[in-house]
Structures are given as C-alpha cells and as structure tokens.
Coordinates of N, CA and C in Angstrom, one line a residue:
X25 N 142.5 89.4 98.2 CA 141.5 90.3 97.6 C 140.1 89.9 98.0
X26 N 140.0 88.5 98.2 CA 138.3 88.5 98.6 C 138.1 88.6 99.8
X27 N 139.2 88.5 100.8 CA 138.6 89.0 101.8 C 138.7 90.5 102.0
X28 N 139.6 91.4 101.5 CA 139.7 92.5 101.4 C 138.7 93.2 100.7
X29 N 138.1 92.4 99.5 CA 136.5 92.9 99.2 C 135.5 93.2 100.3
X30 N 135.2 92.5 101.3 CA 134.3 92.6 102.2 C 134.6 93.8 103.1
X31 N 135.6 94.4 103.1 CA 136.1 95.4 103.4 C 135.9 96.7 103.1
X32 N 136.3 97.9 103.6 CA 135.9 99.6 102.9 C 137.6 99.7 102.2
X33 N 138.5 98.6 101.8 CA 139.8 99.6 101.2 C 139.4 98.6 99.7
X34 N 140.8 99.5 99.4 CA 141.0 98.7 98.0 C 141.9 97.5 97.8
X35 N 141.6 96.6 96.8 CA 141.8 95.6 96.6 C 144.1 95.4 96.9
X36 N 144.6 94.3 96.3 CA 145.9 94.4 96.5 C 146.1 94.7 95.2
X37 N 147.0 95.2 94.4 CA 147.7 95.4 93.6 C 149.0 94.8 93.5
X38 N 149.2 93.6 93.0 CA 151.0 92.8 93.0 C 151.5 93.9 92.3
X39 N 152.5 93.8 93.0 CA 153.9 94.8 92.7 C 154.8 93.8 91.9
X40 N 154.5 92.5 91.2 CA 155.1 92.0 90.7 C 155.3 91.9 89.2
X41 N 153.8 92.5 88.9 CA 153.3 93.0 87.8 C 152.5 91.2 86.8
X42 N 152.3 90.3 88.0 CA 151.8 89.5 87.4 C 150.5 89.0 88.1
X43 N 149.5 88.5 87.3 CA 148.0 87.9 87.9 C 148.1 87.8 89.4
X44 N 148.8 86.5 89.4 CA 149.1 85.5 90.9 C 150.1 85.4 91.8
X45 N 150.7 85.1 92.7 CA 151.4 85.2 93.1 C 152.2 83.5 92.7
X46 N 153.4 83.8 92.9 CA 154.0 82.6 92.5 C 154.2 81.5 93.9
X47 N 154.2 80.7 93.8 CA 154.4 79.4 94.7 C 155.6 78.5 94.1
X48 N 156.3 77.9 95.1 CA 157.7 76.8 94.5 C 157.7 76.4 96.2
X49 N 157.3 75.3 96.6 CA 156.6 74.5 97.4 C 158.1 74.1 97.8
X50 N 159.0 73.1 97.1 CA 160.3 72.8 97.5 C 161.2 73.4 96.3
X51 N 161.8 74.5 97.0 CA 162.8 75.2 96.2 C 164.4 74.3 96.0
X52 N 164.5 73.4 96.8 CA 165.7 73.2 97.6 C 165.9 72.8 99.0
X53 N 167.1 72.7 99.5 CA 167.7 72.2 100.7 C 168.4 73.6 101.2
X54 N 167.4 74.2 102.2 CA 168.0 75.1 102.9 C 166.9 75.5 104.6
X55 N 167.7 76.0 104.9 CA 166.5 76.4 106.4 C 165.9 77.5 106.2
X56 N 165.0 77.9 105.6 CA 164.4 78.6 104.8 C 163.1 78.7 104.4
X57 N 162.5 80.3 104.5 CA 161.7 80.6 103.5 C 161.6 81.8 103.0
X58 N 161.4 82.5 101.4 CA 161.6 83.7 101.7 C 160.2 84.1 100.5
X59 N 160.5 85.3 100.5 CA 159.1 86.1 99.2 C 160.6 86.7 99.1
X60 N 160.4 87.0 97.7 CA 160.9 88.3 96.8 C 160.3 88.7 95.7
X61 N 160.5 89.9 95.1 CA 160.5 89.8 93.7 C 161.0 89.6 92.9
X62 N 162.6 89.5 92.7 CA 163.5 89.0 92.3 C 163.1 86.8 91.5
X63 N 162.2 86.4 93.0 CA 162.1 85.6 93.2 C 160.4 85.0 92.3
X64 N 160.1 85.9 92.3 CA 158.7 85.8 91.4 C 157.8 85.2 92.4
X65 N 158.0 85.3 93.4 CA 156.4 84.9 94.5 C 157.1 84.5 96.0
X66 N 156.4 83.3 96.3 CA 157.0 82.6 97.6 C 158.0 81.5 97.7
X67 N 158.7 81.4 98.3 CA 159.7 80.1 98.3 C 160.0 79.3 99.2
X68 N 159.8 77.9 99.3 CA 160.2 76.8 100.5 C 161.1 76.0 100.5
X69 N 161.2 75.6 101.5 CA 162.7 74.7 101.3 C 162.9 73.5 102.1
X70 N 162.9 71.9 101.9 CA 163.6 71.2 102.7 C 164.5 71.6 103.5
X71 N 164.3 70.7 105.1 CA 165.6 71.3 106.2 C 164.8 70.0 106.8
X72 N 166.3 69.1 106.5 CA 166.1 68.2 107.7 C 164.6 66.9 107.8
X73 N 164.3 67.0 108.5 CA 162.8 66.4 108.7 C 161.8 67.0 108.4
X74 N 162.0 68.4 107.7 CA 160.5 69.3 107.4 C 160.3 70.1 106.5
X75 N 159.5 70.6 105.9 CA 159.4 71.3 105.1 C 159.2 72.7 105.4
X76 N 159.6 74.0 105.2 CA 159.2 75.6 105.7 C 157.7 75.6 104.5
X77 N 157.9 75.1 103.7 CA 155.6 75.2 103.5 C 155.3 74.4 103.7
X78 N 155.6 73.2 104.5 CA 154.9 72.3 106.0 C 154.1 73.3 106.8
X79 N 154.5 74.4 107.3 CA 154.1 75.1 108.0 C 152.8 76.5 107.4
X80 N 151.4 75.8 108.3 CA 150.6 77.2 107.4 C 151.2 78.3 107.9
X81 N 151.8 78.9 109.4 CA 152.5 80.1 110.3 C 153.6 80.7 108.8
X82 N 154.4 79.4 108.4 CA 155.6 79.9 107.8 C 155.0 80.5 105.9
X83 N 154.1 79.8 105.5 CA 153.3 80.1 104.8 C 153.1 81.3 104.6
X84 N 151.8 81.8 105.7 CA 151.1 82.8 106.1 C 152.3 83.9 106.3
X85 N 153.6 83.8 106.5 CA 154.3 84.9 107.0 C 154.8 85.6 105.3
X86 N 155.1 84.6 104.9 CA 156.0 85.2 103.7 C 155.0 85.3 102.9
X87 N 153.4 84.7 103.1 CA 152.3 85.7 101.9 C 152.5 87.2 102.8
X88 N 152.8 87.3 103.6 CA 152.5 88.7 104.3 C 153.5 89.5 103.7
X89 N 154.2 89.1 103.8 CA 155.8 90.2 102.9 C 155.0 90.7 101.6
X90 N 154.3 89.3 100.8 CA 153.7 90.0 99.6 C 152.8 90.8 99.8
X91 N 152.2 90.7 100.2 CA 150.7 91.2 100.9 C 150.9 92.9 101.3
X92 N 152.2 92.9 102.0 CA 152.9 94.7 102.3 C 153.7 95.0 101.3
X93 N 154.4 94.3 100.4 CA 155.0 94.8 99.7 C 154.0 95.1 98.7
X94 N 152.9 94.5 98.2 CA 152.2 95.3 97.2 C 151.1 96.4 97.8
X95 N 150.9 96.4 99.5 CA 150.7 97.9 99.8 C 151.4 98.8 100.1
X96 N 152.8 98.7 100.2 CA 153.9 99.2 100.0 C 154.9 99.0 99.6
X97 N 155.4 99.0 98.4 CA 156.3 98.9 97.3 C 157.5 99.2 98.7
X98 N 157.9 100.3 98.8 CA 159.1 101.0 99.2 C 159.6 101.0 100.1
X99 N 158.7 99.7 101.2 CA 158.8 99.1 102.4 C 160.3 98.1 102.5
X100 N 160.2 97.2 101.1 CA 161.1 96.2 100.8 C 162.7 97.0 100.3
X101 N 162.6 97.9 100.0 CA 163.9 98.4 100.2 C 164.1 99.6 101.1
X102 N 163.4 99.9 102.0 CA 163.8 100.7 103.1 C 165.1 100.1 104.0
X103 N 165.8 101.2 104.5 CA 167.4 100.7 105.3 C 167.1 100.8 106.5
X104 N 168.1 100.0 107.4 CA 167.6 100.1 108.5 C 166.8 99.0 109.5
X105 N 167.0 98.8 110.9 CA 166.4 97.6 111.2 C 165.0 97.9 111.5
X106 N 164.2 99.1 111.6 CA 163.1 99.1 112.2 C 162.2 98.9 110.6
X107 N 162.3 99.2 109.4 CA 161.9 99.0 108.4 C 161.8 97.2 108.2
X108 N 162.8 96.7 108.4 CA 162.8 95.6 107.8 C 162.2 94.8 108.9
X109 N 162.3 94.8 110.0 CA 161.3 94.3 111.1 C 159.5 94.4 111.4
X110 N 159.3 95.9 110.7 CA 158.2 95.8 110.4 C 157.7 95.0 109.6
X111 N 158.2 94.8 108.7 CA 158.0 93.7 107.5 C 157.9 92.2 108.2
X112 N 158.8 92.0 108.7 CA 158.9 90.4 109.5 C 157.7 90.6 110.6
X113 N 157.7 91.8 111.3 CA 156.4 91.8 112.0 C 155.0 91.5 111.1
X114 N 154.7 92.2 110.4 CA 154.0 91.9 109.5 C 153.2 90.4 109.3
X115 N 154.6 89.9 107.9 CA 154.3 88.8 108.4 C 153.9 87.5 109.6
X116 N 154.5 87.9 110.8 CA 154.1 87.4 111.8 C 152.5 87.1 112.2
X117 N 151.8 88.7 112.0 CA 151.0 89.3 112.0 C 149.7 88.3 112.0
X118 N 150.1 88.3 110.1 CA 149.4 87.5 109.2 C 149.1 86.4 109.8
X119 N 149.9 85.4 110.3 CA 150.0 84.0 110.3 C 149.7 84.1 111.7
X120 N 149.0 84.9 112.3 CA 148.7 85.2 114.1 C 146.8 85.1 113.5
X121 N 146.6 86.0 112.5 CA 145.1 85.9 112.0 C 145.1 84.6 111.7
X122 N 145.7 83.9 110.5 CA 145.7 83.1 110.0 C 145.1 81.3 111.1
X123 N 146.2 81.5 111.8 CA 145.6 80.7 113.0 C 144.3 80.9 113.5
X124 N 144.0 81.8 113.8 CA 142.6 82.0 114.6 C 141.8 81.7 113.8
X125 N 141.7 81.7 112.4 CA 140.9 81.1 111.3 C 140.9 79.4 111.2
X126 N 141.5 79.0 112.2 CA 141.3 77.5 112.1 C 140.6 77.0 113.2
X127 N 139.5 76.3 113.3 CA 139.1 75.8 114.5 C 139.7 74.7 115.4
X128 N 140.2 73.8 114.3 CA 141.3 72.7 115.4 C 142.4 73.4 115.9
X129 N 143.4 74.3 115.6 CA 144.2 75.3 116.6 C 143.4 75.9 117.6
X130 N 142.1 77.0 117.5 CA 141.4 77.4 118.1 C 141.8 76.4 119.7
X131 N 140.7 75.4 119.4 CA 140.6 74.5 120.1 C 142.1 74.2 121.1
X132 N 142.9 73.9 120.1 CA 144.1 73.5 120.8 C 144.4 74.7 121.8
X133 N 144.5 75.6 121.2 CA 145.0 77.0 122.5 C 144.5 77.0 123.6
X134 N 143.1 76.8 123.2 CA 142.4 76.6 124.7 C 142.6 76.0 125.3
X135 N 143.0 74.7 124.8 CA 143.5 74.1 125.9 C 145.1 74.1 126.3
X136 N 145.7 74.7 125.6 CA 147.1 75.0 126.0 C 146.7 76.1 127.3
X137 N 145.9 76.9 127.4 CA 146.0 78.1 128.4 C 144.7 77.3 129.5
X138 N 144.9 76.2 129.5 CA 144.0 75.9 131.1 C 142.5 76.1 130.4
X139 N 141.7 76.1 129.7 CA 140.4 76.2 128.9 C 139.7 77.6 129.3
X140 N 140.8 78.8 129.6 CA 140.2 79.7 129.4 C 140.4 80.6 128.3
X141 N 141.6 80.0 127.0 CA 141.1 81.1 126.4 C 142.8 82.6 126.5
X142 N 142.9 82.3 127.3 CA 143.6 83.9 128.0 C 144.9 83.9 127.6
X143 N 145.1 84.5 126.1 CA 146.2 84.4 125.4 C 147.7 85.1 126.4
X144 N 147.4 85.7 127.6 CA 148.6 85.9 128.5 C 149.0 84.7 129.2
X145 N 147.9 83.8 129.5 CA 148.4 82.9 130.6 C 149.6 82.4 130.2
X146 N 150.2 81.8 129.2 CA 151.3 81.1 129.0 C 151.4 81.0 127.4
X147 N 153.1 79.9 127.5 CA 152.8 79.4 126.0 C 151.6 79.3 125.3
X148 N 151.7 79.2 123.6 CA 150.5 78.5 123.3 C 150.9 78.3 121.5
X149 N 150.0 78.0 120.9 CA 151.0 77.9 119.6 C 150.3 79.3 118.7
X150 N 149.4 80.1 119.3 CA 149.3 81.4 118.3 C 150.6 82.4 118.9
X151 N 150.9 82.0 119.8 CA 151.8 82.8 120.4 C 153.3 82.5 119.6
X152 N 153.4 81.2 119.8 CA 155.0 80.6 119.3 C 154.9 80.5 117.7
X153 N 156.2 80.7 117.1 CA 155.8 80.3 115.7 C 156.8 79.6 114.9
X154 N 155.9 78.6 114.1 CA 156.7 78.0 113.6 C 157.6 76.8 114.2
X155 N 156.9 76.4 114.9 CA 157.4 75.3 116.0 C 157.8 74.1 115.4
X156 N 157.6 73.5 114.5 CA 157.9 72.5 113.9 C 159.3 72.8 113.3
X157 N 159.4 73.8 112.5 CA 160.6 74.5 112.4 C 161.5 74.9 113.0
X158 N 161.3 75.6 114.0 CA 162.6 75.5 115.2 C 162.6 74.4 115.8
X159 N 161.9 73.3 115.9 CA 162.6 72.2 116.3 C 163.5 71.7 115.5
X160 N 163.6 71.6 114.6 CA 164.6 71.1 113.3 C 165.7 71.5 113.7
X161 N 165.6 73.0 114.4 CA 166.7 74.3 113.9 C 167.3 73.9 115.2
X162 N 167.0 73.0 116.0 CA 167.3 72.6 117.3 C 167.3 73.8 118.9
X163 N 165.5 74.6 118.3 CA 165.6 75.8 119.2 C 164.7 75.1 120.1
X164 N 164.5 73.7 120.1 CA 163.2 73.7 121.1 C 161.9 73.4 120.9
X165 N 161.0 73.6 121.5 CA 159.4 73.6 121.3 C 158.7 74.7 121.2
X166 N 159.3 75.8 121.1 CA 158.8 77.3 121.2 C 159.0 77.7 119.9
X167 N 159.4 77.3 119.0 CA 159.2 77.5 117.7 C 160.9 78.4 117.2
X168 N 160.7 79.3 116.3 CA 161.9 80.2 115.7 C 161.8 81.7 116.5
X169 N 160.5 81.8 117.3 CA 160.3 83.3 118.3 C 159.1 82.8 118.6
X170 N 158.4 83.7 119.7 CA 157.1 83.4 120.0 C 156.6 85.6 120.5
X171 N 155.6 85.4 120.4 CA 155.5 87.1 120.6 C 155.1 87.2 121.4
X172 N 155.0 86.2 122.9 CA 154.5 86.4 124.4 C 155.9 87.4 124.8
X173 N 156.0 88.4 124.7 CA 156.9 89.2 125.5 C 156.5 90.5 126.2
X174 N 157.0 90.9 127.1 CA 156.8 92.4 127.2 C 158.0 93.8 127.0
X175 N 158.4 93.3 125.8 CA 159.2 94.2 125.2 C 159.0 95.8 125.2
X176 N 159.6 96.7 125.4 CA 159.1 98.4 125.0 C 160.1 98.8 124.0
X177 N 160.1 99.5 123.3 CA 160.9 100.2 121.9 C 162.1 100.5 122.9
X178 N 163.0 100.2 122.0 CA 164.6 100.3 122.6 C 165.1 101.0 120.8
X179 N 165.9 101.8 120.5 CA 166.8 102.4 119.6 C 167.4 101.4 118.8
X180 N 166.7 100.5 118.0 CA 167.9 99.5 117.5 C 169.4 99.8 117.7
X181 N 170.1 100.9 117.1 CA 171.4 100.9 117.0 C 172.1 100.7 118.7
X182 N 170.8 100.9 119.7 CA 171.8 100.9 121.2 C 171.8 99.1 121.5
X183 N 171.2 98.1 120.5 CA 171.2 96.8 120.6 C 172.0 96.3 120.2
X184 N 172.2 94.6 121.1 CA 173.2 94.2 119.8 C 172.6 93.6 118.7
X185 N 173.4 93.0 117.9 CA 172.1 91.9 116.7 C 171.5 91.3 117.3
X186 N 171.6 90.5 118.4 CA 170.9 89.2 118.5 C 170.3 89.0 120.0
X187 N 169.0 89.3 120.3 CA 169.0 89.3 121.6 C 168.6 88.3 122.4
X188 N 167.9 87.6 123.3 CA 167.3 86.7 124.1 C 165.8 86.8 124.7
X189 N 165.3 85.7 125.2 CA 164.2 85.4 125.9 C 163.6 87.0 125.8
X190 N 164.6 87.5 127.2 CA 164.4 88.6 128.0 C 164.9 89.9 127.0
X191 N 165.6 89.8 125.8 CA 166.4 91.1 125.5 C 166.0 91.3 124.0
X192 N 165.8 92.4 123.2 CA 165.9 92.5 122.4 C 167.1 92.4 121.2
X193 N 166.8 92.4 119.7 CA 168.1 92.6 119.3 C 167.8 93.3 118.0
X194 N 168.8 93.9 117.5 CA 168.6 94.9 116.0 C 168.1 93.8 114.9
X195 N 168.8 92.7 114.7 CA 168.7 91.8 113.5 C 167.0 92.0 113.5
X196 N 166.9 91.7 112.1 CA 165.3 92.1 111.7 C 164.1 91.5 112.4
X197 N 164.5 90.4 112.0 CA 163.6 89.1 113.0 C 163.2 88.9 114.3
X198 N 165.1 89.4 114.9 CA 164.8 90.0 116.4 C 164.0 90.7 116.8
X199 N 164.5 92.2 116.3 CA 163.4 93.6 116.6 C 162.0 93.7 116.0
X200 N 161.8 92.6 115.5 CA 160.3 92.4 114.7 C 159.0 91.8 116.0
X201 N 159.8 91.2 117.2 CA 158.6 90.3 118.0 C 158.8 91.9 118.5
X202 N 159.0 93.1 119.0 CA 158.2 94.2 119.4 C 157.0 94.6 118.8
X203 N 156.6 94.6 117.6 CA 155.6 94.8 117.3 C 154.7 93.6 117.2
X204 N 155.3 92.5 116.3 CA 154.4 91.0 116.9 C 153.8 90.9 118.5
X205 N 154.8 91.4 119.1 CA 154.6 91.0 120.4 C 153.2 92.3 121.2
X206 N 153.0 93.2 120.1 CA 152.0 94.3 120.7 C 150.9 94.1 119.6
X207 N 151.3 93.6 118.6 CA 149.8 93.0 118.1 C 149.2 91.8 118.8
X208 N 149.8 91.0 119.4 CA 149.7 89.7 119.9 C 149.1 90.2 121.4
X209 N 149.0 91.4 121.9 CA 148.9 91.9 123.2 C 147.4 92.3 122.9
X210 N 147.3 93.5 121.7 CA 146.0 93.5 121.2 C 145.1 92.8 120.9
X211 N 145.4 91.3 120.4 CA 144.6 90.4 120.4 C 143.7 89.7 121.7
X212 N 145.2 90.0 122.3 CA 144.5 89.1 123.6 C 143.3 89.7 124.3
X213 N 144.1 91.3 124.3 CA 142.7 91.9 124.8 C 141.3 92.4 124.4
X214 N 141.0 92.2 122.9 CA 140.1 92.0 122.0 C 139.5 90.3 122.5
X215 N 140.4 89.5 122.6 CA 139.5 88.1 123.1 C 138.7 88.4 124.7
X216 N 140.0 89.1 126.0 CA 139.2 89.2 127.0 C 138.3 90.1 127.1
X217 N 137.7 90.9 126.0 CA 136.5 91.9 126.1 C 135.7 90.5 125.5
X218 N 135.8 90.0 124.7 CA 134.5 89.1 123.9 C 134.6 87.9 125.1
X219 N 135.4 87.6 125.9 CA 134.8 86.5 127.1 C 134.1 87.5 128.1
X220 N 134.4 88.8 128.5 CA 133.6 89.3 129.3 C 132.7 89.7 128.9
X221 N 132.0 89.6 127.4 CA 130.7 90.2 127.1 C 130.0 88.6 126.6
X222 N 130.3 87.7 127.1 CA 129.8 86.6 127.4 C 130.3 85.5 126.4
X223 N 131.0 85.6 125.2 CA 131.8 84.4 124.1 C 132.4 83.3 125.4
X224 N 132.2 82.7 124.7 CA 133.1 81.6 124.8 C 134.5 81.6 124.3
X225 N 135.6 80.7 125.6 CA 136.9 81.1 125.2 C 137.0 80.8 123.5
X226 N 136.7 80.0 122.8 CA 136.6 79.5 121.4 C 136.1 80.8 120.5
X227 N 134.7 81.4 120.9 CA 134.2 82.4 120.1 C 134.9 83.6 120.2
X228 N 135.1 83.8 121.3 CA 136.0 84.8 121.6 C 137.4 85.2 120.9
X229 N 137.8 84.0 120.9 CA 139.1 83.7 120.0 C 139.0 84.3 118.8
X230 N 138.2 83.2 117.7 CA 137.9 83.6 116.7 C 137.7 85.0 116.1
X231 N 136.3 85.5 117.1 CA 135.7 87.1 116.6 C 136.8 87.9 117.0

C-alpha cells in the first residue's frame, strides 16, 4: 500500500478480512511455500539445507499471490491451467521487481551478463529463480525455472503437464514462465532503451 500510494490506483484491500498479512517463517518440514486463505497469510518451510523464506524471490512470489488475490478475489479459484499460471506468473513477476530493488543483486547481474547490463545475454539471477532452492531440489544452479525463454502461447490442454528447457507444460508453474518469461522480455527492453538513452547498465536496471 505505500508504494501503491505513490501511485494513480487504489490501495490493496486483504481479502482475508484481516489488518496484516500473516507470516509463519518455518511452518514445518516440507519443499515448500505457499499463501492461502485457508492458511491466514504466507507460509515457509524447512527442506533440507534451506529455508523457502531464506529466499527474498520465494518470499516476494507468494506475497504476490496475496497481492492478486486481494486485487482479484476470483483469480484463486478460477479452473484451469492458464488461470492458475497467471497467478504463479504473477508471483514470479513480483520477485523479478523485487530484485531490481536491491543494489547488491543489481550489481551482481551485471556482472553475470559480461558488465553490460543485457538481461538477454545469458543466465543471471533476475532471470533464474529461487536458486538456492532448486539446488536443494537437486535441479541445479538455475534455480526451480528461470524466465530466459522464448516461449509463444501453446493451448494448455495440447501440452503435457510437465515440460522442459525447450517445451512447455500445462502444470501451473510450467505454463506460468510464458508470461514470466514476456514480462522478463519487457524488462529487458525497458533496461536497453535506458542504456541507449545514456544510464548506466546499473541505472538502467533499476529505473
């Protein structure tokens, strides 16, 4: 809400019907994190060597479920995979701004992409998410997805659940890096207008 003050909309409204949003830091032992309402806020979970609110990415995703669910109530029980993927996109979203609000990440991207800055050149960690997390999960160094793709809308139901690198898949999470992955496109190209209008890869980033 305060930053949404500085803004022309209106504030959020919890759909939960309470002040704050709830926090439970370590809920348990699971690979996990989720928002509900059921659940009365956000929830984290020991896995292994780490924590799911270790992560500001994993954080930032599941305040985002709250964040649409109280600008849209009717989002969280819509059927269907492209509904429930917008939501996971969503969240993604969040924790894509969220990063660029830090200056030591800032910093770090740039130098992940060669010190220009150029969120296409490659990996980087606004791209990958949750990396500390899929390492646990034993996905790697690329985190639990990353939204460097060049996906186009495919029909969920002509997918299978679960896709690859290269392929989509209906499961929610899956079909969610199409839209992460075209906000994450928008970004980039919002940073290379502000290095061609003279920012620096860092300021660029940020604005």
């Amino acid at each position: 809400n305060q930053v949404l003050g500085e803004l022309p909309v209106k504030s959020i409204e919890r759909s939960l019907g309470d002040k704050q949003l709830g926090v439970s830091p370590e809920t348990g032992d699971w690979p996990n994190a989720r928002y509900g309402r059921q659940f009365k806020g956000v929830h984290f979970f020991d896995y292994k060597n780490t924590s799911t609110g270790d992560s500001g990415e994993v954080s930032s995703h599941e305040t985002g479920h709250a964040i649409l669910d109280a600008l849209r109530p009717g989002y969280l029980q819509g059927s269907g995979a492209e509904t429930g993927a917008f939501h996971e996109a969503f969240g993604d979203n969040l924790a894509m701004l969220m990063t660029l609000q830090n200056d030591t990440s800032i910093s770090k991207i740039v130098s992940q992409t060669g010190g220009t800055g150029d969120l296409s050149s490659g990996p980087n960690l606004l791209a990958d998410m949750g990396e500390g997390f899929g390492k646990e999960l034993g996905l790697g160094d690329r985190g639990i997805r990353t939204m460097l793709n060049k996906f186009t809308y495919k029909d969920p139901a002509t997918l299978p659940e679960r896709g690859d690198e290269n392929n989509l898949g209906h499961e929610v999470h899956d079909f969610a890096r199409l839209w992460a992955g075209a906000f994450y496109d928008v970004v980039d190209g919002i940073s290379d207008a502000n290095r061609a209008a003279g920012m620096s890869p860092e300021q660029a980033l940020k604005s």
